[in-house]
Amino acid sequence: MAALEETVAGLVRRVGVLEAEAEIRRVQARYMFLCDTPCPEFGLTGDDERIDLIMELYTEDAVWEGVGEYYDGQFGRAEGAAAIRAHFQRFWGEKKDPELLLNAHYLTSEQIRVDGDEATGQWIHMQPWLFSDGKALLRSSRLNNAFRRVGDTWRITRTRTENVFIAPLPEGWASDYPSASVLMKP
């Protein structure tokens, strides 16, 4: 009977880790989805709502930072939910010329490690950017993020990103793209 109880306990732990990995994967994918331009979340009327949804993914004590020789100066470090919100408000709230028309986030090379109610995840990220002046670039970065279970929900406690490369793309690289996403429309 002890062997059976030990086997069941081991299976329960393993299933718990698998469920945690799946939830962390969903949280990270949701974050990237909400950062896409145009934002594919149906019904959003502005960037303030987008930022609210992003902030639901973070803990109050979270840290968002760009590190390394390129991102350190570009993004810096934001500590705590209020500072992270301000970081996103600067990104979306300050309309720039040229305007960002499209970016999409692609994640690969995933590694998630769960340790009880804490976890880390690493990804490589690719992201094309298209601007209103016809310029385009392809950006790649590494992500080293941390997560914590808060009640029954996994939340981001750290977003850390480091540049891998930025490559200019030729003008007209992407010719057909939406001005608004309707993918998630019911």
PDB file of C-alpha atoms in Angstrom:
ATOM      1  CA  MET A   1       0.000   0.000   0.000  1.00  0.00           C
ATOM      2  CA  ALA A   2       2.869   2.421   0.754  1.00  0.00           C
ATOM      3  CA  ALA A   3       4.270   1.924  -2.774  1.00  0.00           C
ATOM      4  CA  LEU A   4       0.895   2.793  -4.292  1.00  0.00           C
ATOM      5  CA  GLU A   5       0.582   5.924  -2.131  1.00  0.00           C
ATOM      6  CA  GLU A   6       4.105   6.947  -3.111  1.00  0.00           C
ATOM      7  CA  THR A   7       3.322   6.399  -6.799  1.00  0.00           C
ATOM      8  CA  VAL A   8       0.099   8.400  -6.572  1.00  0.00           C
ATOM      9  CA  ALA A   9       1.857  11.224  -4.704  1.00  0.00           C
ATOM     10  CA  GLY A  10       4.572  11.289  -7.376  1.00  0.00           C
ATOM     11  CA  LEU A  11       1.973  11.426 -10.144  1.00  0.00           C
ATOM     12  CA  VAL A  12       0.112  14.232  -8.385  1.00  0.00           C
ATOM     13  CA  ARG A  13       3.369  16.252  -8.191  1.00  0.00           C
ATOM     14  CA  ARG A  14       4.161  15.610 -11.857  1.00  0.00           C
ATOM     15  CA  VAL A  15       0.649  16.587 -12.985  1.00  0.00           C
ATOM     16  CA  GLY A  16       0.933  19.737 -10.868  1.00  0.00           C
ATOM     17  CA  VAL A  17       4.159  20.699 -12.642  1.00  0.00           C
ATOM     18  CA  LEU A  18       2.618  20.029 -16.059  1.00  0.00           C
ATOM     19  CA  GLU A  19      -0.434  22.139 -15.189  1.00  0.00           C
ATOM     20  CA  ALA A  20       1.821  24.940 -13.913  1.00  0.00           C
ATOM     21  CA  GLU A  21       3.891  24.856 -17.120  1.00  0.00           C
ATOM     22  CA  ALA A  22       0.719  25.026 -19.237  1.00  0.00           C
ATOM     23  CA  GLU A  23      -0.633  27.993 -17.254  1.00  0.00           C
ATOM     24  CA  ILE A  24       2.721  29.830 -17.407  1.00  0.00           C
ATOM     25  CA  ARG A  25       2.809  29.227 -21.160  1.00  0.00           C
ATOM     26  CA  ARG A  26      -0.705  30.731 -21.433  1.00  0.00           C
ATOM     27  CA  VAL A  27       0.249  33.760 -19.314  1.00  0.00           C
ATOM     28  CA  GLN A  28       3.351  34.457 -21.416  1.00  0.00           C
ATOM     29  CA  ALA A  29       1.459  33.974 -24.682  1.00  0.00           C
ATOM     30  CA  ARG A  30      -1.342  36.259 -23.451  1.00  0.00           C
ATOM     31  CA  TYR A  31       1.191  38.962 -22.618  1.00  0.00           C
ATOM     32  CA  MET A  32       2.686  38.758 -26.118  1.00  0.00           C
ATOM     33  CA  PHE A  33      -0.786  38.672 -27.711  1.00  0.00           C
ATOM     34  CA  LEU A  34      -1.796  41.859 -25.873  1.00  0.00           C
ATOM     35  CA  CYS A  35       1.431  43.572 -26.995  1.00  0.00           C
ATOM     36  CA  ASP A  36       0.764  42.932 -30.705  1.00  0.00           C
ATOM     37  CA  THR A  37      -0.179  45.853 -32.976  1.00  0.00           C
ATOM     38  CA  PRO A  38      -2.931  46.031 -33.955  1.00  0.00           C
ATOM     39  CA  CYS A  39      -4.027  44.376 -30.732  1.00  0.00           C
ATOM     40  CA  PRO A  40      -6.076  41.255 -31.594  1.00  0.00           C
ATOM     41  CA  GLU A  41      -8.125  41.384 -28.363  1.00  0.00           C
ATOM     42  CA  PHE A  42     -11.672  41.952 -29.544  1.00  0.00           C
ATOM     43  CA  GLY A  43     -13.592  44.887 -28.102  1.00  0.00           C
ATOM     44  CA  LEU A  44     -10.644  46.943 -26.853  1.00  0.00           C
ATOM     45  CA  THR A  45     -11.243  50.593 -27.569  1.00  0.00           C
ATOM     46  CA  GLY A  46      -7.872  51.952 -26.516  1.00  0.00           C
ATOM     47  CA  ASP A  47      -4.442  51.325 -25.143  1.00  0.00           C
ATOM     48  CA  ASP A  48      -5.496  52.068 -21.544  1.00  0.00           C
ATOM     49  CA  GLU A  49      -7.701  48.960 -21.643  1.00  0.00           C
ATOM     50  CA  ARG A  50      -4.838  46.978 -23.193  1.00  0.00           C
ATOM     51  CA  ILE A  51      -2.541  48.095 -20.379  1.00  0.00           C
ATOM     52  CA  ASP A  52      -5.168  47.129 -17.769  1.00  0.00           C
ATOM     53  CA  LEU A  53      -5.317  43.610 -19.238  1.00  0.00           C
ATOM     54  CA  ILE A  54      -1.521  43.346 -19.313  1.00  0.00           C
ATOM     55  CA  MET A  55      -1.277  44.515 -15.703  1.00  0.00           C
ATOM     56  CA  GLU A  56      -3.662  41.714 -14.639  1.00  0.00           C
ATOM     57  CA  LEU A  57      -0.834  39.325 -15.596  1.00  0.00           C
ATOM     58  CA  TYR A  58       1.679  40.901 -13.163  1.00  0.00           C
ATOM     59  CA  THR A  59       2.143  40.775  -9.401  1.00  0.00           C
ATOM     60  CA  GLU A  60       2.237  44.051  -7.461  1.00  0.00           C
ATOM     61  CA  ASP A  61       5.973  43.608  -6.767  1.00  0.00           C
ATOM     62  CA  ALA A  62       6.962  42.648 -10.317  1.00  0.00           C
ATOM     63  CA  VAL A  63       9.979  43.981 -12.210  1.00  0.00           C
ATOM     64  CA  TRP A  64      10.142  44.753 -15.958  1.00  0.00           C
ATOM     65  CA  GLU A  65      13.596  45.397 -17.360  1.00  0.00           C
ATOM     66  CA  GLY A  66      15.617  45.616 -20.513  1.00  0.00           C
ATOM     67  CA  VAL A  67      19.200  44.485 -19.963  1.00  0.00           C
ATOM     68  CA  GLY A  68      22.412  44.353 -21.950  1.00  0.00           C
ATOM     69  CA  GLU A  69      24.216  46.903 -24.052  1.00  0.00           C
ATOM     70  CA  TYR A  70      21.244  47.717 -26.295  1.00  0.00           C
ATOM     71  CA  TYR A  71      18.106  47.321 -24.133  1.00  0.00           C
ATOM     72  CA  ASP A  72      19.528  48.728 -20.904  1.00  0.00           C
ATOM     73  CA  GLY A  73      19.381  52.301 -22.200  1.00  0.00           C
ATOM     74  CA  GLN A  74      16.264  51.797 -24.332  1.00  0.00           C
ATOM     75  CA  PHE A  75      13.972  50.209 -21.746  1.00  0.00           C
ATOM     76  CA  GLY A  76      15.636  50.541 -18.354  1.00  0.00           C
ATOM     77  CA  ARG A  77      14.074  49.006 -15.239  1.00  0.00           C
ATOM     78  CA  ALA A  78      10.594  49.410 -13.764  1.00  0.00           C
ATOM     79  CA  GLU A  79       9.985  48.073 -10.238  1.00  0.00           C
ATOM     80  CA  GLY A  80       6.434  47.511  -8.986  1.00  0.00           C
ATOM     81  CA  ALA A  81       3.083  47.522 -10.752  1.00  0.00           C
ATOM     82  CA  ALA A  82       2.773  51.327 -10.866  1.00  0.00           C
ATOM     83  CA  ALA A  83       6.186  51.717 -12.545  1.00  0.00           C
ATOM     84  CA  ILE A  84       5.424  48.922 -15.011  1.00  0.00           C
ATOM     85  CA  ARG A  85       2.092  50.544 -15.882  1.00  0.00           C
ATOM     86  CA  ALA A  86       3.917  53.853 -16.462  1.00  0.00           C
ATOM     87  CA  HIS A  87       6.409  52.029 -18.735  1.00  0.00           C
ATOM     88  CA  PHE A  88       3.545  50.739 -20.916  1.00  0.00           C
ATOM     89  CA  GLN A  89       1.791  54.118 -20.863  1.00  0.00           C
ATOM     90  CA  ARG A  90       4.974  55.718 -22.225  1.00  0.00           C
ATOM     91  CA  PHE A  91       5.202  53.079 -24.962  1.00  0.00           C
ATOM     92  CA  TRP A  92       1.584  53.300 -26.134  1.00  0.00           C
ATOM     93  CA  GLY A  93       0.516  56.644 -24.738  1.00  0.00           C
ATOM     94  CA  GLU A  94       3.155  58.764 -26.422  1.00  0.00           C
ATOM     95  CA  LYS A  95       2.130  58.654 -30.080  1.00  0.00           C
ATOM     96  CA  LYS A  96       5.218  58.653 -32.217  1.00  0.00           C
ATOM     97  CA  ASP A  97       6.021  59.673 -35.756  1.00  0.00           C
ATOM     98  CA  PRO A  98       6.414  57.428 -37.612  1.00  0.00           C
ATOM     99  CA  GLU A  99       3.511  55.497 -36.145  1.00  0.00           C
ATOM    100  CA  LEU A 100       3.911  51.791 -35.388  1.00  0.00           C
ATOM    101  CA  LEU A 101       1.427  50.071 -37.706  1.00  0.00           C
ATOM    102  CA  LEU A 102       2.182  46.434 -37.022  1.00  0.00           C
ATOM    103  CA  ASN A 103       4.213  44.210 -34.785  1.00  0.00           C
ATOM    104  CA  ALA A 104       3.693  40.567 -33.967  1.00  0.00           C
ATOM    105  CA  HIS A 105       5.429  38.482 -31.323  1.00  0.00           C
ATOM    106  CA  TYR A 106       6.717  34.971 -32.032  1.00  0.00           C
ATOM    107  CA  LEU A 107       8.138  32.861 -29.203  1.00  0.00           C
ATOM    108  CA  THR A 108      10.442  29.877 -29.549  1.00  0.00           C
ATOM    109  CA  SER A 109      13.062  27.834 -27.656  1.00  0.00           C
ATOM    110  CA  GLU A 110      10.866  27.632 -24.559  1.00  0.00           C
ATOM    111  CA  GLN A 111      12.259  26.440 -21.247  1.00  0.00           C
ATOM    112  CA  ILE A 112      10.006  26.483 -18.168  1.00  0.00           C
ATOM    113  CA  ARG A 113      11.159  25.349 -14.730  1.00  0.00           C
ATOM    114  CA  VAL A 114       8.629  25.047 -11.916  1.00  0.00           C
ATOM    115  CA  ASP A 115       9.673  24.909  -8.266  1.00  0.00           C
ATOM    116  CA  GLY A 116       6.559  24.817  -6.090  1.00  0.00           C
ATOM    117  CA  ASP A 117       4.807  28.190  -6.330  1.00  0.00           C
ATOM    118  CA  GLU A 118       7.716  29.838  -8.182  1.00  0.00           C
ATOM    119  CA  ALA A 119       8.868  29.330 -11.763  1.00  0.00           C
ATOM    120  CA  THR A 120      11.177  30.715 -14.425  1.00  0.00           C
ATOM    121  CA  GLY A 121      10.798  30.700 -18.173  1.00  0.00           C
ATOM    122  CA  GLN A 122      13.152  31.495 -21.017  1.00  0.00           C
ATOM    123  CA  TRP A 123      12.221  32.128 -24.632  1.00  0.00           C
ATOM    124  CA  ILE A 124      13.699  33.595 -27.788  1.00  0.00           C
ATOM    125  CA  HIS A 125      11.434  36.163 -29.310  1.00  0.00           C
ATOM    126  CA  MET A 126      11.152  37.385 -32.909  1.00  0.00           C
ATOM    127  CA  GLN A 127       9.130  40.446 -33.810  1.00  0.00           C
ATOM    128  CA  PRO A 128       8.651  42.251 -37.124  1.00  0.00           C
ATOM    129  CA  TRP A 129       7.871  45.981 -36.853  1.00  0.00           C
ATOM    130  CA  LEU A 130       6.246  48.056 -39.624  1.00  0.00           C
ATOM    131  CA  PHE A 131       6.058  51.854 -39.444  1.00  0.00           C
ATOM    132  CA  SER A 132       3.927  54.461 -41.216  1.00  0.00           C
ATOM    133  CA  ASP A 133       6.960  55.884 -43.067  1.00  0.00           C
ATOM    134  CA  GLY A 134       7.524  52.546 -44.846  1.00  0.00           C
ATOM    135  CA  LYS A 135      10.435  51.457 -42.664  1.00  0.00           C
ATOM    136  CA  ALA A 136      10.444  47.973 -41.187  1.00  0.00           C
ATOM    137  CA  LEU A 137      12.704  45.955 -38.933  1.00  0.00           C
ATOM    138  CA  LEU A 138      13.004  42.515 -37.451  1.00  0.00           C
ATOM    139  CA  ARG A 139      13.842  42.410 -33.764  1.00  0.00           C
ATOM    140  CA  SER A 140      14.950  39.382 -31.775  1.00  0.00           C
ATOM    141  CA  SER A 141      15.446  39.175 -28.038  1.00  0.00           C
ATOM    142  CA  ARG A 142      15.886  36.655 -25.267  1.00  0.00           C
ATOM    143  CA  LEU A 143      13.395  36.628 -22.416  1.00  0.00           C
ATOM    144  CA  ASN A 144      14.230  35.461 -18.900  1.00  0.00           C
ATOM    145  CA  ASN A 145      11.017  35.757 -16.911  1.00  0.00           C
ATOM    146  CA  ALA A 146       9.850  34.698 -13.467  1.00  0.00           C
ATOM    147  CA  PHE A 147       6.399  33.708 -12.258  1.00  0.00           C
ATOM    148  CA  ARG A 148       4.607  33.113  -8.956  1.00  0.00           C
ATOM    149  CA  ARG A 149       1.386  31.315  -8.148  1.00  0.00           C
ATOM    150  CA  VAL A 150      -1.012  33.750  -6.500  1.00  0.00           C
ATOM    151  CA  GLY A 151      -3.999  31.755  -5.279  1.00  0.00           C
ATOM    152  CA  ASP A 152      -4.934  29.588  -8.238  1.00  0.00           C
ATOM    153  CA  THR A 153      -3.382  31.909 -10.850  1.00  0.00           C
ATOM    154  CA  TRP A 154       0.158  32.217 -12.151  1.00  0.00           C
ATOM    155  CA  ARG A 155       1.405  35.789 -12.485  1.00  0.00           C
ATOM    156  CA  ILE A 156       4.544  37.383 -13.887  1.00  0.00           C
ATOM    157  CA  THR A 157       7.011  38.602 -11.252  1.00  0.00           C
ATOM    158  CA  ARG A 158       9.812  39.508 -13.639  1.00  0.00           C
ATOM    159  CA  THR A 159      10.078  40.314 -17.321  1.00  0.00           C
ATOM    160  CA  ARG A 160      13.704  40.579 -18.383  1.00  0.00           C
ATOM    161  CA  THR A 161      14.586  41.069 -22.040  1.00  0.00           C
ATOM    162  CA  GLU A 162      17.947  41.299 -23.806  1.00  0.00           C
ATOM    163  CA  ASN A 163      18.543  42.179 -27.452  1.00  0.00           C
ATOM    164  CA  VAL A 164      19.833  39.446 -29.777  1.00  0.00           C
ATOM    165  CA  PHE A 165      19.686  41.537 -32.971  1.00  0.00           C
ATOM    166  CA  ILE A 166      17.778  44.195 -34.869  1.00  0.00           C
ATOM    167  CA  ALA A 167      17.770  43.979 -38.655  1.00  0.00           C
ATOM    168  CA  PRO A 168      16.308  46.551 -41.023  1.00  0.00           C
ATOM    169  CA  LEU A 169      13.884  45.063 -43.531  1.00  0.00           C
ATOM    170  CA  PRO A 170      13.406  46.438 -47.046  1.00  0.00           C
ATOM    171  CA  GLU A 171      10.634  48.977 -47.619  1.00  0.00           C
ATOM    172  CA  GLY A 172       7.427  47.247 -48.680  1.00  0.00           C
ATOM    173  CA  TRP A 173       8.573  44.029 -47.005  1.00  0.00           C
ATOM    174  CA  ALA A 174       4.983  43.395 -45.912  1.00  0.00           C
ATOM    175  CA  SER A 175       2.349  44.708 -48.286  1.00  0.00           C
ATOM    176  CA  ASP A 176      -0.907  43.436 -46.798  1.00  0.00           C
ATOM    177  CA  TYR A 177      -1.695  43.926 -43.128  1.00  0.00           C
ATOM    178  CA  PRO A 178      -4.787  45.012 -41.189  1.00  0.00           C
ATOM    179  CA  SER A 179      -5.322  48.412 -39.614  1.00  0.00           C
ATOM    180  CA  ALA A 180      -7.401  46.664 -36.937  1.00  0.00           C
ATOM    181  CA  SER A 181      -7.674  43.032 -35.920  1.00  0.00           C
ATOM    182  CA  VAL A 182     -11.061  41.276 -36.023  1.00  0.00           C
ATOM    183  CA  LEU A 183      -9.747  37.742 -35.416  1.00  0.00           C
ATOM    184  CA  MET A 184     -11.276  37.399 -31.961  1.00  0.00           C
ATOM    185  CA  LYS A 185     -14.656  38.875 -32.904  1.00  0.00           C
ATOM    186  CA  PRO A 186     -17.416  36.513 -31.752  1.00  0.00           C
TER     187      PRO A 186
END
